[in-house]
mmCIF file of C-alpha atoms and ligand atoms in Angstrom:
data_model
loop_
_atom_site.group_PDB
_atom_site.id
_atom_site.type_symbol
_atom_site.label_atom_id
_atom_site.label_comp_id
_atom_site.label_asym_id
_atom_site.label_seq_id
_atom_site.Cartn_x
_atom_site.Cartn_y
_atom_site.Cartn_z
ATOM 1 C CA MET A 12 145.119 80.143 72.190
ATOM 2 C CA THR A 13 145.827 77.087 74.387
ATOM 3 C CA MET A 14 143.385 75.274 76.701
ATOM 4 C CA SER A 15 145.211 76.582 79.787
ATOM 5 C CA GLN A 16 144.587 80.153 78.638
ATOM 6 C CA LYS A 17 140.882 79.491 77.963
ATOM 7 C CA GLU A 18 140.099 77.963 81.342
ATOM 8 C CA PRO A 19 140.885 80.964 83.594
ATOM 9 C CA GLU A 20 138.958 83.192 81.195
ATOM 10 C CA SER A 21 135.774 81.101 81.453
ATOM 11 C CA LYS A 22 136.207 80.882 85.216
ATOM 12 C CA THR A 23 136.398 84.682 85.423
ATOM 13 C CA THR A 24 133.221 85.048 83.332
ATOM 14 C CA GLU A 25 131.462 82.492 85.523
ATOM 15 C CA SER A 26 132.442 84.243 88.734
ATOM 16 C CA THR A 27 131.412 87.630 87.280
ATOM 17 C CA ASN A 28 128.018 86.138 86.330
ATOM 18 C CA ARG A 29 127.667 84.693 89.823
ATOM 19 C CA LYS A 30 128.561 88.047 91.356
ATOM 20 C CA THR A 31 126.038 89.845 89.140
ATOM 21 C CA LEU A 32 123.320 87.332 90.035
ATOM 22 C CA PHE A 33 124.206 87.617 93.718
ATOM 23 C CA SER A 34 124.163 91.408 93.711
ATOM 24 C CA TYR A 35 120.875 91.337 91.771
ATOM 25 C CA LEU A 36 119.323 88.994 94.351
ATOM 26 C CA LYS A 37 120.758 91.035 97.213
ATOM 27 C CA LYS A 38 119.356 94.215 95.730
ATOM 28 C CA GLY A 39 115.965 92.543 95.288
ATOM 29 C CA ILE A 40 115.928 91.163 98.836
ATOM 30 C CA TYR A 41 116.796 94.495 100.413
ATOM 31 C CA ARG A 42 114.195 96.407 98.443
ATOM 32 C CA ILE A 43 111.178 97.584 100.465
ATOM 33 C CA GLU A 44 109.050 96.561 97.513
ATOM 34 C CA THR A 45 109.970 92.907 98.076
ATOM 35 C CA ALA A 46 108.895 93.109 101.728
ATOM 36 C CA ARG A 47 105.699 94.851 100.675
ATOM 37 C CA LYS A 48 104.801 92.232 98.080
ATOM 38 C CA ILE A 49 105.406 89.430 100.599
ATOM 39 C CA THR A 50 103.255 91.252 103.190
ATOM 40 C CA GLN A 51 100.495 91.840 100.665
ATOM 41 C CA PHE A 52 100.551 88.184 99.633
ATOM 42 C CA CYS A 53 100.428 86.942 103.256
ATOM 43 C CA CYS A 54 97.591 89.358 104.080
ATOM 44 C CA PHE A 55 95.737 88.209 100.990
ATOM 45 C CA LEU A 56 95.983 84.609 102.215
ATOM 46 C CA LEU A 57 94.974 85.567 105.763
ATOM 47 C CA LEU A 58 92.018 87.632 104.614
ATOM 48 C CA ASN A 59 90.774 84.645 102.637
ATOM 49 C CA ALA A 60 91.786 82.110 105.269
ATOM 50 C CA VAL A 61 88.234 80.873 105.804
ATOM 51 C CA VAL A 62 88.991 78.710 102.771
ATOM 52 C CA PHE A 63 91.624 76.939 104.888
ATOM 53 C CA GLY A 64 89.290 76.611 107.881
ATOM 54 C CA LEU A 65 90.576 79.677 109.775
ATOM 55 C CA GLY A 66 88.518 82.570 111.107
ATOM 56 C CA PRO A 67 86.251 84.444 110.868
ATOM 57 C CA TRP A 68 87.944 86.780 113.314
ATOM 58 C CA PRO A 69 86.261 89.678 115.151
ATOM 59 C CA LEU A 70 88.354 92.218 113.278
ATOM 60 C CA VAL A 71 87.277 95.230 111.246
ATOM 61 C CA LEU A 72 89.847 96.924 109.010
ATOM 62 C CA PRO A 73 89.644 100.010 106.790
ATOM 63 C CA ILE A 74 90.384 98.133 103.594
ATOM 64 C CA ILE A 75 88.230 97.064 100.698
ATOM 65 C CA GLY A 76 87.273 93.442 101.053
ATOM 66 C CA THR A 77 83.783 92.101 101.245
ATOM 67 C CA LEU A 78 80.699 91.950 103.367
ATOM 68 C CA GLY A 79 79.004 88.943 101.845
ATOM 69 C CA THR A 80 81.351 86.139 100.941
ATOM 70 C CA PRO A 81 82.218 82.546 101.525
ATOM 71 C CA THR A 82 85.815 83.591 102.194
ATOM 72 C CA LYS A 83 85.536 86.333 104.794
ATOM 73 C CA THR A 84 87.884 86.375 107.801
ATOM 74 C CA VAL A 85 87.750 90.079 108.690
ATOM 75 C CA LEU A 86 85.162 92.738 107.940
ATOM 76 C CA GLU A 87 85.799 95.869 105.913
ATOM 77 C CA ALA A 88 85.160 98.962 107.995
ATOM 78 C CA PHE A 89 83.405 101.147 105.447
ATOM 79 C CA GLY A 90 80.885 98.480 104.481
ATOM 80 C CA THR A 91 80.319 97.659 108.141
ATOM 81 C CA VAL A 92 79.518 101.316 108.916
ATOM 82 C CA GLN A 93 76.876 101.287 106.192
ATOM 83 C CA TRP A 94 75.409 97.981 107.328
ATOM 84 C CA MET A 95 75.272 99.005 110.991
ATOM 85 C CA LEU A 96 73.567 102.283 110.105
ATOM 86 C CA PHE A 97 70.992 100.305 108.147
ATOM 87 C CA GLU A 98 70.433 98.132 111.217
ATOM 88 C CA LEU A 99 70.224 101.306 113.356
ATOM 89 C CA VAL A 100 73.242 100.304 115.408
ATOM 90 C CA ILE A 101 76.059 102.760 116.115
ATOM 91 C CA PRO A 102 79.133 101.248 114.402
ATOM 92 C CA PHE A 103 81.583 101.848 117.269
ATOM 93 C CA LEU A 104 84.052 99.136 116.303
ATOM 94 C CA ALA A 105 84.258 100.085 112.623
ATOM 95 C CA LEU A 106 84.574 103.803 113.407
ATOM 96 C CA ALA A 107 87.251 103.126 116.020
ATOM 97 C CA SER A 108 89.159 101.017 113.495
ATOM 98 C CA ILE A 109 88.965 103.780 110.869
ATOM 99 C CA LEU A 110 90.040 106.535 113.276
ATOM 100 C CA LEU A 111 92.841 104.636 115.009
ATOM 101 C CA THR A 112 94.277 103.376 111.743
ATOM 102 C CA ALA A 113 94.171 106.859 110.241
ATOM 103 C CA VAL A 114 95.837 108.454 113.246
ATOM 104 C CA PHE A 115 98.612 105.913 113.672
ATOM 105 C CA VAL A 116 99.404 104.540 110.232
ATOM 106 C CA SER A 117 97.440 106.790 107.856
ATOM 107 C CA ARG A 118 96.711 105.001 104.561
ATOM 108 C CA SER A 119 99.449 102.407 104.880
ATOM 109 C CA LEU A 120 96.912 99.556 104.961
ATOM 110 C CA CYS A 121 96.110 100.585 101.398
ATOM 111 C CA GLY A 122 99.708 100.046 100.412
ATOM 112 C CA TRP A 123 100.444 96.936 102.456
ATOM 113 C CA VAL A 124 97.248 95.058 103.371
ATOM 114 C CA CYS A 125 94.220 95.805 101.175
ATOM 115 C CA PRO A 126 93.507 92.797 98.945
ATOM 116 C CA PHE A 127 92.009 94.905 96.184
ATOM 117 C CA GLY A 128 95.089 97.120 96.223
ATOM 118 C CA PHE A 129 97.206 93.974 95.893
ATOM 119 C CA VAL A 130 95.148 92.769 92.933
ATOM 120 C CA GLN A 131 95.714 96.121 91.231
ATOM 121 C CA ASP A 132 99.436 95.968 91.945
ATOM 122 C CA LEU A 133 99.529 92.597 90.170
ATOM 123 C CA LEU A 134 97.437 93.842 87.256
ATOM 124 C CA LYS A 135 100.060 96.475 86.588
ATOM 125 C CA TYR A 136 102.299 93.697 85.200
ATOM 126 C CA VAL A 137 99.749 92.846 82.505
ATOM 127 C CA LYS A 138 100.856 95.877 80.466
ATOM 128 C CA LYS A 139 104.471 96.831 80.008
ATOM 129 C CA ARG A 140 103.745 100.451 79.175
ATOM 130 C CA HIS A 141 101.140 102.280 81.198
ATOM 131 C CA THR A 142 98.900 105.147 80.200
ATOM 132 C CA GLN A 143 100.217 108.458 81.483
ATOM 133 C CA VAL A 144 97.540 110.611 83.044
ATOM 134 C CA SER A 145 98.186 114.333 82.672
ATOM 135 C CA PRO A 146 98.416 116.269 85.964
ATOM 136 C CA ARG A 147 95.355 118.291 85.006
ATOM 137 C CA THR A 148 93.204 115.233 84.330
ATOM 138 C CA HIS A 149 94.556 113.632 87.494
ATOM 139 C CA ASP A 150 93.638 116.671 89.583
ATOM 140 C CA SER A 151 90.087 116.561 88.260
ATOM 141 C CA MET A 152 89.677 112.811 88.592
ATOM 142 C CA ILE A 153 90.871 112.474 92.196
ATOM 143 C CA LYS A 154 87.751 114.385 93.207
ATOM 144 C CA ILE A 155 85.523 111.541 91.984
ATOM 145 C CA LYS A 156 86.260 109.365 95.017
ATOM 146 C CA TYR A 157 85.223 112.155 97.398
ATOM 147 C CA PHE A 158 81.998 112.551 95.453
ATOM 148 C CA ILE A 159 81.327 108.793 95.679
ATOM 149 C CA LEU A 160 82.075 108.895 99.413
ATOM 150 C CA ALA A 161 79.689 111.823 99.934
ATOM 151 C CA VAL A 162 76.870 110.145 97.983
ATOM 152 C CA LEU A 163 77.264 106.863 99.875
ATOM 153 C CA LEU A 164 77.341 108.559 103.271
ATOM 154 C CA PHE A 165 74.344 110.653 102.302
ATOM 155 C CA ILE A 166 72.306 107.581 101.335
ATOM 156 C CA SER A 167 73.253 105.595 104.450
ATOM 157 C CA GLY A 168 72.926 108.600 106.764
ATOM 158 C CA THR A 169 69.530 109.762 105.518
ATOM 159 C CA LEU A 170 68.214 106.204 105.458
ATOM 160 C CA ALA A 171 69.312 105.641 109.063
ATOM 161 C CA ILE A 172 67.749 108.928 110.189
ATOM 162 C CA THR A 173 64.442 108.261 108.444
ATOM 163 C CA LEU A 174 64.316 104.653 109.678
ATOM 164 C CA ALA A 175 65.066 105.795 113.225
ATOM 165 C CA ALA A 176 62.287 108.367 112.923
ATOM 166 C CA GLY A 177 59.930 105.615 111.773
ATOM 167 C CA VAL A 178 59.319 107.153 108.337
ATOM 168 C CA GLY A 179 61.944 105.374 106.264
ATOM 169 C CA ARG A 180 60.111 102.270 105.043
ATOM 170 C CA ARG A 181 59.206 103.671 101.648
ATOM 171 C CA TYR A 182 62.681 105.136 101.226
ATOM 172 C CA LYS A 183 64.152 101.693 101.956
ATOM 173 C CA THR A 184 61.786 100.007 99.511
ATOM 174 C CA ALA A 185 62.636 102.563 96.832
ATOM 175 C CA LEU A 186 66.346 101.897 97.269
ATOM 176 C CA GLY A 187 65.877 98.143 97.285
ATOM 177 C CA GLU A 188 66.684 96.011 100.320
ATOM 178 C CA ASP A 189 70.185 94.977 99.182
ATOM 179 C CA PHE A 190 71.282 98.366 97.955
ATOM 180 C CA ALA A 191 69.892 100.033 101.091
ATOM 181 C CA ARG A 192 71.778 97.624 103.371
ATOM 182 C CA ALA A 193 75.195 98.582 102.059
ATOM 183 C CA PRO A 194 75.108 100.801 98.950
ATOM 184 C CA PHE A 195 78.853 100.587 98.394
ATOM 185 C CA ASN A 196 79.056 96.817 98.699
ATOM 186 C CA ALA A 197 76.083 96.382 96.407
ATOM 187 C CA LEU A 198 78.258 97.629 93.543
ATOM 188 C CA SER A 199 81.829 97.348 94.831
ATOM 189 C CA PRO A 200 84.199 95.638 92.354
ATOM 190 C CA ALA A 201 86.045 94.073 95.296
ATOM 191 C CA ASP A 202 82.850 92.511 96.602
ATOM 192 C CA THR A 203 82.081 91.193 93.136
ATOM 193 C CA LEU A 204 85.579 89.755 92.774
ATOM 194 C CA PHE A 205 85.948 88.268 96.247
ATOM 195 C CA ALA A 206 82.334 87.450 97.125
ATOM 196 C CA VAL A 207 80.025 87.185 94.159
ATOM 197 C CA LEU A 208 82.347 85.394 91.741
ATOM 198 C CA PRO A 209 83.379 82.676 94.230
ATOM 199 C CA ARG A 210 79.695 82.140 95.013
ATOM 200 C CA ILE A 211 78.836 81.779 91.329
ATOM 201 C CA VAL A 212 81.726 79.360 90.833
ATOM 202 C CA LEU A 213 80.869 77.321 93.937
ATOM 203 C CA GLU A 214 77.207 77.135 93.097
ATOM 204 C CA ALA A 215 77.862 76.283 89.461
ATOM 205 C CA ARG A 216 80.613 73.765 90.209
ATOM 206 C CA TYR A 217 79.186 71.975 93.223
ATOM 207 C CA GLY A 218 75.551 73.089 93.315
ATOM 208 C CA ILE A 219 75.762 73.395 97.091
ATOM 209 C CA PRO A 220 74.591 76.864 98.079
ATOM 210 C CA THR A 221 74.274 75.598 101.649
ATOM 211 C CA LEU A 222 78.067 75.861 101.915
ATOM 212 C CA ILE A 223 77.728 79.576 101.566
ATOM 213 C CA GLU A 224 76.686 82.092 104.163
ATOM 214 C CA THR A 225 73.192 83.419 103.886
ATOM 215 C CA GLY A 226 71.832 86.831 104.676
ATOM 216 C CA THR A 227 74.668 88.607 102.907
ATOM 217 C CA VAL A 228 74.635 91.378 100.362
ATOM 218 C CA ALA A 229 75.705 88.881 97.723
ATOM 219 C CA ASP A 230 72.589 86.779 98.300
ATOM 220 C CA GLY A 231 70.180 89.371 97.075
ATOM 221 C CA ILE A 232 72.469 90.425 94.261
ATOM 222 C CA LEU A 233 72.610 86.905 92.904
ATOM 223 C CA SER A 234 68.847 86.764 92.773
ATOM 224 C CA ALA A 235 68.708 89.982 90.701
ATOM 225 C CA PRO A 236 70.305 89.218 87.299
ATOM 226 C CA LEU A 237 70.364 92.824 86.031
ATOM 227 C CA PHE A 238 72.180 93.945 89.159
ATOM 228 C CA LEU A 239 74.589 91.058 88.730
ATOM 229 C CA TRP A 240 75.443 92.116 85.171
ATOM 230 C CA ILE A 241 75.946 95.708 86.286
ATOM 231 C CA ARG A 242 78.282 94.505 89.045
ATOM 232 C CA LEU A 243 80.246 92.333 86.638
ATOM 233 C CA ALA A 244 80.543 95.197 84.146
ATOM 234 C CA ILE A 245 81.868 97.538 86.860
ATOM 235 C CA MET A 246 84.366 94.944 88.057
ATOM 236 C CA ILE A 247 85.643 94.167 84.557
ATOM 237 C CA GLY A 248 85.932 97.889 83.801
ATOM 238 C CA ILE A 249 87.889 98.620 86.981
ATOM 239 C CA ILE A 250 90.171 95.619 86.556
ATOM 240 C CA GLY A 251 90.805 96.506 82.907
ATOM 241 C CA LEU A 252 91.573 100.106 83.824
ATOM 242 C CA ALA A 253 94.044 99.039 86.520
ATOM 243 C CA ALA A 254 96.108 97.247 83.872
ATOM 244 C CA TYR A 255 96.530 100.529 81.997
ATOM 245 C CA ILE A 256 96.658 102.963 84.914
ATOM 246 C CA PRO A 257 98.281 101.521 88.060
ATOM 247 C CA ARG A 258 96.070 101.754 91.141
ATOM 248 C CA SER A 259 93.437 103.655 89.165
ATOM 249 C CA TRP A 260 90.631 102.471 91.478
ATOM 250 C CA CYS A 261 92.562 103.671 94.549
ATOM 251 C CA ARG A 262 93.502 106.963 92.910
ATOM 252 C CA TYR A 263 90.103 107.936 91.577
ATOM 253 C CA PHE A 264 87.201 105.856 92.868
ATOM 254 C CA CYS A 265 87.676 104.144 96.231
ATOM 255 C CA PRO A 266 85.469 105.738 98.942
ATOM 256 C CA ASN A 267 87.425 103.981 101.689
ATOM 257 C CA GLY A 268 90.645 105.488 100.320
ATOM 258 C CA ALA A 269 88.930 108.874 100.155
ATOM 259 C CA LEU A 270 87.832 108.641 103.786
ATOM 260 C CA MET A 271 91.257 107.507 104.985
ATOM 261 C CA GLY A 272 92.849 110.233 102.871
ATOM 262 C CA LEU A 273 90.739 112.923 104.522
ATOM 263 C CA LEU A 274 91.659 111.603 107.964
ATOM 264 C CA SER A 275 95.345 111.256 107.058
ATOM 265 C CA HIS A 276 95.770 114.987 107.790
ATOM 266 C CA PHE A 277 95.604 114.046 111.483
ATOM 267 C CA SER A 278 98.073 111.198 111.210
ATOM 268 C CA PHE A 279 101.333 110.876 113.112
ATOM 269 C CA LEU A 280 102.750 109.101 110.078
ATOM 270 C CA GLY A 281 104.149 111.005 107.137
ATOM 271 C CA LEU A 282 107.120 111.157 104.817
ATOM 272 C CA LYS A 283 110.124 113.454 105.026
ATOM 273 C CA ARG A 284 112.565 114.400 102.284
ATOM 274 C CA ASP A 285 116.083 115.271 103.320
ATOM 275 C CA PRO A 286 116.870 118.450 101.327
ATOM 276 C CA VAL A 287 120.622 117.853 101.603
ATOM 277 C CA LYS A 288 120.498 114.348 100.135
ATOM 278 C CA CYS A 289 117.839 115.181 97.533
ATOM 279 C CA THR A 290 119.389 116.443 94.303
ATOM 280 C CA LYS A 291 115.883 117.315 93.056
ATOM 281 C CA VAL A 292 116.858 119.062 89.803
ATOM 282 C CA GLY A 293 116.753 116.649 86.879
ATOM 283 C CA CYS A 294 116.108 113.557 88.994
ATOM 284 C CA ARG A 295 112.385 113.043 89.741
ATOM 285 C CA LEU A 296 112.890 109.289 90.170
ATOM 286 C CA CYS A 297 110.639 109.291 93.258
ATOM 287 C CA VAL A 298 107.845 111.115 91.448
ATOM 288 C CA GLU A 299 108.041 108.731 88.495
ATOM 289 C CA ALA A 300 107.928 105.701 90.818
ATOM 290 C CA CYS A 301 104.844 106.865 92.725
ATOM 291 C CA PRO A 302 101.745 104.879 91.715
ATOM 292 C CA MET A 303 99.451 107.527 93.235
ATOM 293 C CA MET A 304 100.984 110.479 91.369
ATOM 294 C CA VAL A 305 101.831 112.327 94.588
ATOM 295 C CA ARG A 306 103.765 115.532 93.828
ATOM 296 C CA ILE A 307 106.520 114.609 96.254
ATOM 297 C CA LEU A 308 108.907 117.390 95.250
ATOM 298 C CA ASP A 309 106.278 120.082 95.812
ATOM 299 C CA MET A 310 105.582 118.912 99.373
ATOM 300 C CA PRO A 311 107.190 120.414 102.479
ATOM 301 C CA TRP A 312 110.413 118.513 103.116
ATOM 302 C CA GLU A 313 110.089 118.359 106.935
ATOM 303 C CA LYS A 314 106.996 116.155 106.820
ATOM 304 C CA PHE A 315 104.126 115.587 104.466
ATOM 305 C CA ASN A 316 101.091 113.318 104.637
ATOM 306 C CA ASP A 317 99.389 113.686 101.304
ATOM 307 C CA PRO A 318 95.823 112.246 101.285
ATOM 308 C CA ASP A 319 96.707 110.131 98.259
ATOM 309 C CA CYS A 320 99.888 108.623 99.709
ATOM 310 C CA ILE A 321 99.450 104.910 100.463
ATOM 311 C CA TYR A 322 102.920 104.512 102.062
ATOM 312 C CA CYS A 323 104.045 101.924 99.564
ATOM 313 C CA LEU A 324 107.533 103.488 99.882
ATOM 314 C CA LYS A 325 108.276 103.006 96.207
ATOM 315 C CA CYS A 326 109.674 106.538 96.335
ATOM 316 C CA THR A 327 112.154 105.479 99.035
ATOM 317 C CA ASP A 328 113.205 102.488 96.934
ATOM 318 C CA ALA A 329 113.577 104.645 93.837
ATOM 319 C CA CYS A 330 115.646 107.377 95.481
ATOM 320 C CA PRO A 331 119.361 106.693 94.914
ATOM 321 C CA THR A 332 120.352 108.681 98.022
ATOM 322 C CA LYS A 333 117.476 107.459 100.211
ATOM 323 C CA ALA A 334 116.441 111.056 100.818
ATOM 324 C CA ILE A 335 112.799 110.087 101.410
ATOM 325 C CA LEU A 336 111.918 108.192 104.563
ATOM 326 C CA PRO A 337 108.811 107.671 106.706
ATOM 327 C CA LYS A 338 108.482 110.014 109.653
ATOM 328 C CA PHE A 339 106.394 109.370 112.757
ATOM 329 C CA SER A 340 105.837 112.457 114.866
HETATM 330 S S1 SF4 B 13 92.227 102.927 98.128
HETATM 331 FE FE1 SF4 B 13 90.606 101.373 98.503
HETATM 332 S S2 SF4 B 13 91.041 99.654 97.133
HETATM 333 FE FE2 SF4 B 13 92.854 101.002 97.193
HETATM 334 S S3 SF4 B 13 94.133 100.045 98.699
HETATM 335 FE FE3 SF4 B 13 92.943 101.626 99.777
HETATM 336 S S4 SF4 B 13 91.075 100.584 100.507
HETATM 337 FE FE4 SF4 B 13 92.061 99.230 99.039
HETATM 338 S S1 SF4 B 14 104.627 109.271 97.912
HETATM 339 FE FE1 SF4 B 14 105.939 107.450 98.068
HETATM 340 S S2 SF4 B 14 105.000 106.215 99.671
HETATM 341 FE FE2 SF4 B 14 103.463 107.702 99.002
HETATM 342 S S3 SF4 B 14 102.286 106.628 97.406
HETATM 343 FE FE3 SF4 B 14 103.909 107.763 96.374
HETATM 344 S S4 SF4 B 14 105.603 106.300 96.175
HETATM 345 FE FE4 SF4 B 14 104.169 105.465 97.688
#
């Protein structure tokens, strides 16, 4: 074979490689998942923007962030409801945020904004193969988050009622000041990750607790070592689990997700599956892509808003005929 024959051959291979790389990049750029990851990353930066001297902003969102932290720019709605009830103030702003978000965009903040959801999405890459949860176990475990929600609302509600009636002092003392103030945040893995850990690091590294806000849930927790160890154990457990089971905290434990899921029944937003485009039999690519194990193919095709759907749109990305799309009606 002569040199002149070899040259065109290598040029063809090069151009094929370039084309493959280009189509790969193009495919990646046009994927909804790419847009979602960028949005999640930007929101993560914004929600922690106090570090860069921005905020705090008077914004309450139904996501899991923190109440007590050196890096807070917006407040999490569920924690704020608990705190306001403890202070005997009606949490208008937090409730309005929860209701309006649920009605207009359902649980999409879980899929696109929540920093703890983002952390779990990243943890998924730690393990190549994930643990498959059987549908039966899944059906039993999704009830846990509703139970947690009910317990938390019961504690905050009864405490507020007894305090308002002037007979709640002993109840408050029995619960402990910090736990009573915001029972969820006192143990929340997100609060530990975003509030308590940075505080420990800052205090240990610089020894300047004055840099950090006072009067927060994290303050009291740091002064109670046993509580701190319990918090750390919960956080490590949840983070470890998320590496094996994607979004396991959101699926099974998050009370904010549970609340938004319950309200999602009243949402304008849903998903629709075009029955003409959907081949259904033998495909199931959408079901396999769903991190929340939503039984997409068993849902009504005209519109469905499953309480566990976080509108990540991985199902839309996965569907080769784009049969699944968001529907607002
Ligand atoms: S379920 Fe909870 S932790 Fe998960 S994304 Fe929603 S608010 Fe965040
Ligand atoms: S049904 Fe689709 S949009 Fe909803 S959680 Fe599953 S993959 Fe995401």
